[in-house]
PDB file of C-alpha atoms and ligand atoms in Angstrom:
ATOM      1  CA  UNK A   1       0.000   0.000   0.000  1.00 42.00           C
ATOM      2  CA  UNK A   2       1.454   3.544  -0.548  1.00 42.00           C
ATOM      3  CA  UNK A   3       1.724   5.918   2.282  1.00 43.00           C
ATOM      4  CA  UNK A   4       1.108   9.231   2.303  1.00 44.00           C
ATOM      5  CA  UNK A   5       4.705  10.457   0.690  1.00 47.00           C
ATOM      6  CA  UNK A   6       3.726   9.062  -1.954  1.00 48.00           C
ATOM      7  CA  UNK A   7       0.904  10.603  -2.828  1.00 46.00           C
ATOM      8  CA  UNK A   8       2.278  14.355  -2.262  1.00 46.00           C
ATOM      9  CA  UNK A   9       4.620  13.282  -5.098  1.00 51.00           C
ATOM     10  CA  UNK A  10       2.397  13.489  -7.976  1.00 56.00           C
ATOM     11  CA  UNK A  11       0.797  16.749  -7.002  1.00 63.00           C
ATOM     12  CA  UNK A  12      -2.824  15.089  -7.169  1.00 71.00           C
ATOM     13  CA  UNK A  13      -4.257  17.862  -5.986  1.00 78.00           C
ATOM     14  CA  UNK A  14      -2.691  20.447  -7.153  1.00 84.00           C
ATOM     15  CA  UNK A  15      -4.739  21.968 -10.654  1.00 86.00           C
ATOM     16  CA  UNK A  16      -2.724  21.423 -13.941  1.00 90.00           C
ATOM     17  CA  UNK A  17       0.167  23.441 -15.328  1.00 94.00           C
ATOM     18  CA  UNK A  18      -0.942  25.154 -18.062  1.00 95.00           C
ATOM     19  CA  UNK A  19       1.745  25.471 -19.839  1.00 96.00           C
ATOM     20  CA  UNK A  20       2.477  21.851 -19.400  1.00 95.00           C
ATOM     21  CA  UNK A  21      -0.600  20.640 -20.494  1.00 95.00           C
ATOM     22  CA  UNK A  22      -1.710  23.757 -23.281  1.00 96.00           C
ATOM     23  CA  UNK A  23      -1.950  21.797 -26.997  1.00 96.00           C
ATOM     24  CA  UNK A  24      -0.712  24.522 -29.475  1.00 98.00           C
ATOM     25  CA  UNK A  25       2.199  27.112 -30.105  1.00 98.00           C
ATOM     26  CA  UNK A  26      -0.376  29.824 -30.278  1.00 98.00           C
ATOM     27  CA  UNK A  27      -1.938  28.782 -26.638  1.00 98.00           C
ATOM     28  CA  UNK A  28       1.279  29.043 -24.780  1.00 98.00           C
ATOM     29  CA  UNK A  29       2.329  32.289 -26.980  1.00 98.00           C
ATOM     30  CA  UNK A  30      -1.645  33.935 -25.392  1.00 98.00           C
ATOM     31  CA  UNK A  31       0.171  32.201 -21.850  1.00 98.00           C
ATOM     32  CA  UNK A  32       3.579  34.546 -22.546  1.00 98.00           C
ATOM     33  CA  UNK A  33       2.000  37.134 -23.548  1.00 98.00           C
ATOM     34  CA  UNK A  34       0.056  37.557 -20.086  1.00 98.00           C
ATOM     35  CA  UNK A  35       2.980  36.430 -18.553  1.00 98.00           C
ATOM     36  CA  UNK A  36       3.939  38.690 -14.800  1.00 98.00           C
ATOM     37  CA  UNK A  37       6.426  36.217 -13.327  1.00 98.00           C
ATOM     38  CA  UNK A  38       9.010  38.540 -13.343  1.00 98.00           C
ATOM     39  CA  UNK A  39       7.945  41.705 -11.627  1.00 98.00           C
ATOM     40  CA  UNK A  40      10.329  44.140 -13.384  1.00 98.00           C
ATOM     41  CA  UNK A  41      10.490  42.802 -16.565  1.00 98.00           C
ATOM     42  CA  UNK A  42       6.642  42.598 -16.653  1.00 98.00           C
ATOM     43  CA  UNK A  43       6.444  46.257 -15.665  1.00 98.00           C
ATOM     44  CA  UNK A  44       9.261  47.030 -18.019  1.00 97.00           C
ATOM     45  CA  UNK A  45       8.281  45.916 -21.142  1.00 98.00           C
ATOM     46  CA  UNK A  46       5.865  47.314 -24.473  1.00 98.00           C
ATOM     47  CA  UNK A  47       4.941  43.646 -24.299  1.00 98.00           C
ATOM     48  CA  UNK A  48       6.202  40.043 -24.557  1.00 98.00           C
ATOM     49  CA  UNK A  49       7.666  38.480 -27.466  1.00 98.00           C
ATOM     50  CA  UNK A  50       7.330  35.093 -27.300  1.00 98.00           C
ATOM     51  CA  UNK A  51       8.755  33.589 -30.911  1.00 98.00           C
ATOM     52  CA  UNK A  52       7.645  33.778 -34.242  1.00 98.00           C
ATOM     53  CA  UNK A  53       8.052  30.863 -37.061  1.00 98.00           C
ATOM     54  CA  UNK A  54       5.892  28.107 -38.090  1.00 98.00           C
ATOM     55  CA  UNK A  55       4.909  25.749 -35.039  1.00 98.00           C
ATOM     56  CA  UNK A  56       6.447  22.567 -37.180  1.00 97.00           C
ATOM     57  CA  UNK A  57       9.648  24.253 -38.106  1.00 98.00           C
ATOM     58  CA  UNK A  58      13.153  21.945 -38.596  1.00 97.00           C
ATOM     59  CA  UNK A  59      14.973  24.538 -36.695  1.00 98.00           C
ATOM     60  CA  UNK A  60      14.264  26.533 -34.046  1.00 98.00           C
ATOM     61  CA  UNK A  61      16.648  29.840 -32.955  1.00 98.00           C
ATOM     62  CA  UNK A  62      17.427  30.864 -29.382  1.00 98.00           C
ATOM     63  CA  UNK A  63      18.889  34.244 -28.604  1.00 98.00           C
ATOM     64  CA  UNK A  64      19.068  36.314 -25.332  1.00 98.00           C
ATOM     65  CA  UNK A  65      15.904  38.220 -25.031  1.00 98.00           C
ATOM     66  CA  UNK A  66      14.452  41.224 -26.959  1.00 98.00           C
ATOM     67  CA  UNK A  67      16.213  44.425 -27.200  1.00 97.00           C
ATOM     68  CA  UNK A  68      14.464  47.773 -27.922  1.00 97.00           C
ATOM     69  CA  UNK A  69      12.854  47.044 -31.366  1.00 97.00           C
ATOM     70  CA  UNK A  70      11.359  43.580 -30.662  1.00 98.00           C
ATOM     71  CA  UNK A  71       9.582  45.133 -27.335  1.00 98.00           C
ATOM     72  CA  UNK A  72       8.229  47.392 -29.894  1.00 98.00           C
ATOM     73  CA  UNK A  73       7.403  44.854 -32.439  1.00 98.00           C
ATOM     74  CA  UNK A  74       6.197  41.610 -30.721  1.00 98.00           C
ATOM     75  CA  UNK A  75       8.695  39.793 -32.735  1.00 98.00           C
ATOM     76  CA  UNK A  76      12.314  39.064 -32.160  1.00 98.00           C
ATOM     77  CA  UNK A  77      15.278  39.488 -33.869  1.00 98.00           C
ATOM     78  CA  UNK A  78      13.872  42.547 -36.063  1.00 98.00           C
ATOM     79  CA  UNK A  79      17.054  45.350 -35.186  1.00 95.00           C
ATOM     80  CA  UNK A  80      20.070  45.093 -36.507  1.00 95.00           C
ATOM     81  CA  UNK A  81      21.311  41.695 -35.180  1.00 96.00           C
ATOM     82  CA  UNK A  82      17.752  40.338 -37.028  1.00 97.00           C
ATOM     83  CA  UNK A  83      18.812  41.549 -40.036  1.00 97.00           C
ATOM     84  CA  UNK A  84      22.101  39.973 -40.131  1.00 97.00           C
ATOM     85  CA  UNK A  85      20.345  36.765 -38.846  1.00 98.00           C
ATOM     86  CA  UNK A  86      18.129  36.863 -41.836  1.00 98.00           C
ATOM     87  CA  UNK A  87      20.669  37.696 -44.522  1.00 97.00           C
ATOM     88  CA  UNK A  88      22.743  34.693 -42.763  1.00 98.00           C
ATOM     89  CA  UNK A  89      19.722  32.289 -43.037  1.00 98.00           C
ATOM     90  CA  UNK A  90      19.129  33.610 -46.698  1.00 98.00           C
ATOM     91  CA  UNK A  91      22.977  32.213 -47.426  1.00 97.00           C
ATOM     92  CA  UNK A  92      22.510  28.844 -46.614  1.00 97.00           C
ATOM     93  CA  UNK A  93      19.522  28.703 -48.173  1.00 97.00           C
ATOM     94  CA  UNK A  94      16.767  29.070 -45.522  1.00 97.00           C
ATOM     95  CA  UNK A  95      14.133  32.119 -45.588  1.00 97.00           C
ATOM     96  CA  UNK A  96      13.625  33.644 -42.143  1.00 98.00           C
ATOM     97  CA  UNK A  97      10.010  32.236 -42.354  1.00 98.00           C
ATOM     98  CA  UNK A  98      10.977  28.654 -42.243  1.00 98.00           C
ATOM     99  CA  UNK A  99      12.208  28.866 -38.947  1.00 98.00           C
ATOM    100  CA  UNK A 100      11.499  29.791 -35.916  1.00 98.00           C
ATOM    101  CA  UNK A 101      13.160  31.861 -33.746  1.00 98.00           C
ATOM    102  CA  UNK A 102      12.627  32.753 -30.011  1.00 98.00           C
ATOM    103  CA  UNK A 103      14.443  33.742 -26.656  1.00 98.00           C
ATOM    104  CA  UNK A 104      15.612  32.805 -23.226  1.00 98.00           C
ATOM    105  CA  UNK A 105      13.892  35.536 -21.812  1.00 98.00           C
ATOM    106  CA  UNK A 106      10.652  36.608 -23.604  1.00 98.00           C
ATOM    107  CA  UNK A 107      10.584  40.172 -21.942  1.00 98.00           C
ATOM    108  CA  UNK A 108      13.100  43.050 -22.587  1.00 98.00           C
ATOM    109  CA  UNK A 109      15.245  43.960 -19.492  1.00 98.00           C
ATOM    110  CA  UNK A 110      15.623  47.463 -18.572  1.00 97.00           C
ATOM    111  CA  UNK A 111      18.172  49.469 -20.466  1.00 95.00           C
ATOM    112  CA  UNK A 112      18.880  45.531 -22.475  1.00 92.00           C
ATOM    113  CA  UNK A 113      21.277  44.368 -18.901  1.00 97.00           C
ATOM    114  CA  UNK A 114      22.009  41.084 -18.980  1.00 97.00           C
ATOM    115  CA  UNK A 115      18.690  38.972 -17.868  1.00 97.00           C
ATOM    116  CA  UNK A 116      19.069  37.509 -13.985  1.00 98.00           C
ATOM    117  CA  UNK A 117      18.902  33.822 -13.470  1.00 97.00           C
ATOM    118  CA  UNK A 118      16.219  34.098 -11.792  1.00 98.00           C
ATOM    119  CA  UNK A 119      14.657  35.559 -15.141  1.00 98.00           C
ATOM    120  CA  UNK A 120      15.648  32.633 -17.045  1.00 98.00           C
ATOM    121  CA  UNK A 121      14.293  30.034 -14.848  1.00 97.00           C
ATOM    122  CA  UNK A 122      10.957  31.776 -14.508  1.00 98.00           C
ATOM    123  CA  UNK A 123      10.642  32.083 -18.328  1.00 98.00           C
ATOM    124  CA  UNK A 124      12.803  28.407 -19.107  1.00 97.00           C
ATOM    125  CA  UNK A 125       9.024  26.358 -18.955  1.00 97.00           C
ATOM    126  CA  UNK A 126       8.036  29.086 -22.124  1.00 98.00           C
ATOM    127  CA  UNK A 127      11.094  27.539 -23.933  1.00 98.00           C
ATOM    128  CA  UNK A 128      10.886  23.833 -23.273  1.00 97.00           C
ATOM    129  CA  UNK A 129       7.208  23.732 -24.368  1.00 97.00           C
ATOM    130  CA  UNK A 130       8.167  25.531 -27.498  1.00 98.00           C
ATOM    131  CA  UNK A 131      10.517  23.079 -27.883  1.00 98.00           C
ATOM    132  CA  UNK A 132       8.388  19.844 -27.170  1.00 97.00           C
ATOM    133  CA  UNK A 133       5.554  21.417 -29.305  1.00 97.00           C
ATOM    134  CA  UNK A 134       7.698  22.364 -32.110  1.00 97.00           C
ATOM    135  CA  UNK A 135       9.679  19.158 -31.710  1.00 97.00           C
ATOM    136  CA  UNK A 136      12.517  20.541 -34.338  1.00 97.00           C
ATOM    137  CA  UNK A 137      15.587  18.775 -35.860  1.00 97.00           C
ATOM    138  CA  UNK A 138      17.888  20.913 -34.643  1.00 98.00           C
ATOM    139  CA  UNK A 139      18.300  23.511 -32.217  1.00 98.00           C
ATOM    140  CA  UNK A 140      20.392  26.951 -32.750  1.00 98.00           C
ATOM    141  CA  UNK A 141      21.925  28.467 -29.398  1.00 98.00           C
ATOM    142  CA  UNK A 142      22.572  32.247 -30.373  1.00 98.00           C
ATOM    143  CA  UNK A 143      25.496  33.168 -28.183  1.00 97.00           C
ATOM    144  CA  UNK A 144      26.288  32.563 -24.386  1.00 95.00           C
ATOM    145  CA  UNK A 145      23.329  32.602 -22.547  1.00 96.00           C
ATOM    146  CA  UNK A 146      21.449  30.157 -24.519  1.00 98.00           C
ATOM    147  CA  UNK A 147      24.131  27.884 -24.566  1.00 98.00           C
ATOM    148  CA  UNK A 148      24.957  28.033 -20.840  1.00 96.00           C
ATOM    149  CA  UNK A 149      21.235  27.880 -20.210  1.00 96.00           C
ATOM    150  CA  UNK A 150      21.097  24.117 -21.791  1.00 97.00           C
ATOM    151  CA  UNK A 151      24.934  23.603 -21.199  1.00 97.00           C
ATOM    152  CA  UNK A 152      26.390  25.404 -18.537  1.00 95.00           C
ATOM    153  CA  UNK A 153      29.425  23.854 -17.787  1.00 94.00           C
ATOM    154  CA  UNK A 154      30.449  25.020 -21.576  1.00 96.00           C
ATOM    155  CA  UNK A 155      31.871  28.099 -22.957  1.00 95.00           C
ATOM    156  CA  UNK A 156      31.151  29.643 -26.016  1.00 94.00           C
ATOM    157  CA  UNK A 157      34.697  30.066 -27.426  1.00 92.00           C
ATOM    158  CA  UNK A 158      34.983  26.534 -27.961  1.00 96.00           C
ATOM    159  CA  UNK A 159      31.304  25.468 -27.893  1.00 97.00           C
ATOM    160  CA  UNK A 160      30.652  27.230 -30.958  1.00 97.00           C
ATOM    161  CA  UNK A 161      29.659  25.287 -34.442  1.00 97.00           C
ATOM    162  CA  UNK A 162      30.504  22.134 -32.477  1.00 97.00           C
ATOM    163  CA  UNK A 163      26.585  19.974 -32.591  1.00 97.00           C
ATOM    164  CA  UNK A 164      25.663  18.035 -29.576  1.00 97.00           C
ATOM    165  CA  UNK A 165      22.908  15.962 -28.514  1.00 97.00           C
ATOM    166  CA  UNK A 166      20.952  15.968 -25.519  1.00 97.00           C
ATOM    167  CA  UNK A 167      16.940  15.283 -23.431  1.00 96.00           C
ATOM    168  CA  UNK A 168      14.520  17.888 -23.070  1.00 93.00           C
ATOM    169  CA  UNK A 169      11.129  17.223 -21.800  1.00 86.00           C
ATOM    170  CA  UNK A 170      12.307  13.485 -22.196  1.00 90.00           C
ATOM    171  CA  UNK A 171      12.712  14.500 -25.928  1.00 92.00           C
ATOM    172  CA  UNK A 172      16.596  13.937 -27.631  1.00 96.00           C
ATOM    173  CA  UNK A 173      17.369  17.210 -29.245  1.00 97.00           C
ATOM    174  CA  UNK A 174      20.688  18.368 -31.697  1.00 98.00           C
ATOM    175  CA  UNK A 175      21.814  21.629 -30.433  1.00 98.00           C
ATOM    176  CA  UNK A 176      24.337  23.826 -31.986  1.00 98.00           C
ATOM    177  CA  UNK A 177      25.762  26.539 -30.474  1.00 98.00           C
ATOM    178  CA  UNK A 178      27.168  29.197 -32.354  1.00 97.00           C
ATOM    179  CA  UNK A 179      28.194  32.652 -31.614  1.00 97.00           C
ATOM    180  CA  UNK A 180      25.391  35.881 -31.329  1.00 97.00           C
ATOM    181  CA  UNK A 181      24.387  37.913 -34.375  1.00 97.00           C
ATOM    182  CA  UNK A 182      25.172  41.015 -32.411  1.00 96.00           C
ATOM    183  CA  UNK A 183      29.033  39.884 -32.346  1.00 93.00           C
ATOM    184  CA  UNK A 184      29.226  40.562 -36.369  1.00 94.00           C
ATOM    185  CA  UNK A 185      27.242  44.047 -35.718  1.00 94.00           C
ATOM    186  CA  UNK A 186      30.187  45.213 -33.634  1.00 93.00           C
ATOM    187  CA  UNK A 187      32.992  43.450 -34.529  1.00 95.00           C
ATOM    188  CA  UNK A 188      32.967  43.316 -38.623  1.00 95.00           C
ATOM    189  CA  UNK A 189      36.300  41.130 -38.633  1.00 97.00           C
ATOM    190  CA  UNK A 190      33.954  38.120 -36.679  1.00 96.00           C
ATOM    191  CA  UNK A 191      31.856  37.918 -39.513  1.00 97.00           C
ATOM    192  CA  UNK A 192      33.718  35.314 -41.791  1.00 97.00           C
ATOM    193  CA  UNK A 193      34.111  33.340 -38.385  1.00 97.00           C
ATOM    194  CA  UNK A 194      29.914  33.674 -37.794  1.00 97.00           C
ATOM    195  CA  UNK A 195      29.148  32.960 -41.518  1.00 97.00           C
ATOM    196  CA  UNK A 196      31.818  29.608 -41.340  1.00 97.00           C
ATOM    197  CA  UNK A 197      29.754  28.649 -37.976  1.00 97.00           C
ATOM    198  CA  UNK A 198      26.599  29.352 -40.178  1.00 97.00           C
ATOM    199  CA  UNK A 199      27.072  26.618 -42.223  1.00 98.00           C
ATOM    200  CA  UNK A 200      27.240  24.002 -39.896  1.00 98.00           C
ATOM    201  CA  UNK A 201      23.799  24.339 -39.951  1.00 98.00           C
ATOM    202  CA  UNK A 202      23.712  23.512 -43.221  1.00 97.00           C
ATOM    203  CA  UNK A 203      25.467  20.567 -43.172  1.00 97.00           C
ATOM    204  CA  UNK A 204      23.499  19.375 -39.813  1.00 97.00           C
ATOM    205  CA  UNK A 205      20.475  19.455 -41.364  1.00 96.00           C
ATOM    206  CA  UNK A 206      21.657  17.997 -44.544  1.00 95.00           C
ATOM    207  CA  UNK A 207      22.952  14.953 -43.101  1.00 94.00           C
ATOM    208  CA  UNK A 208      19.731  14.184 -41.076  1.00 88.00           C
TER     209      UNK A 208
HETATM  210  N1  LIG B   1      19.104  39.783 -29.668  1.00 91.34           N
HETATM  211  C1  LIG B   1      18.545  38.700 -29.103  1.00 91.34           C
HETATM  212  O1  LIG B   1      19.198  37.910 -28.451  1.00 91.34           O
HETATM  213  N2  LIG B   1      17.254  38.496 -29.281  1.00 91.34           N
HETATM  214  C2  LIG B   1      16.494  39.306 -30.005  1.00 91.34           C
HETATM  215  O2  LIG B   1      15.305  39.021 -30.133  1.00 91.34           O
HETATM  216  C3  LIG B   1      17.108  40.424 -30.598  1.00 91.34           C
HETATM  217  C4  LIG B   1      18.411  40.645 -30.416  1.00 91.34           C
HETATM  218 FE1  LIG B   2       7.034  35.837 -17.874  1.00 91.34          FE
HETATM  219 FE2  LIG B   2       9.224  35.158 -19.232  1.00 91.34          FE
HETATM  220 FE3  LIG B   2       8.350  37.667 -19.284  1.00 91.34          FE
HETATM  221 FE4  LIG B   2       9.420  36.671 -17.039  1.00 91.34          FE
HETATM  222  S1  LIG B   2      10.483  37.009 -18.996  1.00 91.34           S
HETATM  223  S2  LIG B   2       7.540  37.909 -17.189  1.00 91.34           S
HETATM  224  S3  LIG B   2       8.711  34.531 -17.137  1.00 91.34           S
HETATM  225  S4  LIG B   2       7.292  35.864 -20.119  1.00 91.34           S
END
């Protein structure tokens, strides 16, 4: 017989998670959007941006979090560091609106700090329902918070272009990290390194 431990393990009577249990990208984006987990951010920000892309895309895109024109926009990755992504995608051959792309943090912090851990664990369920909905070939980690959010023991330096497997939501994913958009935006001389990383995506998703 099972005593009473273990049945305060399963939560039985606690009311589901809905972001656990919604069915569809565009339920849990309605979730995000009236998302107030984070009290400053929430205050903060135009609005959330939760991701944009269609909801069976091969890859999805992480970056950091929305700077000044995707709190304006609802979308992310539509400044400058969007537009490099999208003239990137466009040389390997994929438009911007095969994929989808999305953040860490869904919610622009103030003055675009770096967002708190406490930020990222708050907003991490957004992210691994995406992913588990989605349920894409192959992930993209945009610089060094999405990578040390799903590796953190790893640095970006010599992360970068290198493709690596691992479970999410009981769910084998292909991550690649590569180095952030932004990096080409101020440092022109990283852009041949960005655009060789670039192509690892191509031959990823080739050889799946
Ligand atoms: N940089 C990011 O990391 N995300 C965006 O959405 C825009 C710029
Ligand atoms: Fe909610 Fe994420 Fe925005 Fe925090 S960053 S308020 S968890 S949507």
């Amino acid at each position: 017989m099972s005593d009473l431990t273990d049945l305060s393990q399963g939560d039985l009577f606690a009311p589901p998670d809905p972001i656990v249990t919604c069915k569809t990208i565009d339920e849990l984006h309605g979730l995000v959007r009236d998302c107030s987990k984070c009290d400053e951010l929430a205050e903060y920000r135009t609005q959330a941006v939760p991701g944009v892309g269609p909801p069976d895309a091969r890859v999805v895109f992480i970056g950091e979090a929305p700077g000044r024109w995707e709190d304006k926009k609802g979308e992310p990755f539509v400044g400058d560091a969007g537009a490099y992504l999208t003239e990137l995608l466009e040389k390997i051959g994929l438009q911007r609106s095969q994929v989808f792309i999305t953040n860490i943090v869904k919610c622009r912090p103030p003055d675009n700090r770096n967002p708190k851990t406490s930020e990222m664990d708050s907003c991490a369920p957004y992210l691994e329902r995406q992913l588990a909905l989605i349920k894409p070939d192959l992930v993209v980690l945009l610089g060094r918070f999405a990578l040390e959010r799903f590796f953190p023991k790893e640095k970006i330096t010599e992360a970068a272009a290198v493709p690596r497997r691992k479970a999410i939501g009981g769910r084998e994913l292909t991550f690649l990290p590569m180095l952030h958009p932004a990096f080409g935006i101020r440092r022109q001389d990283l852009k041949p390194e960005i655009e060789r990383q670039f192509w690892k995506i191509r031959e990823v998703l080739d050889a799946l």
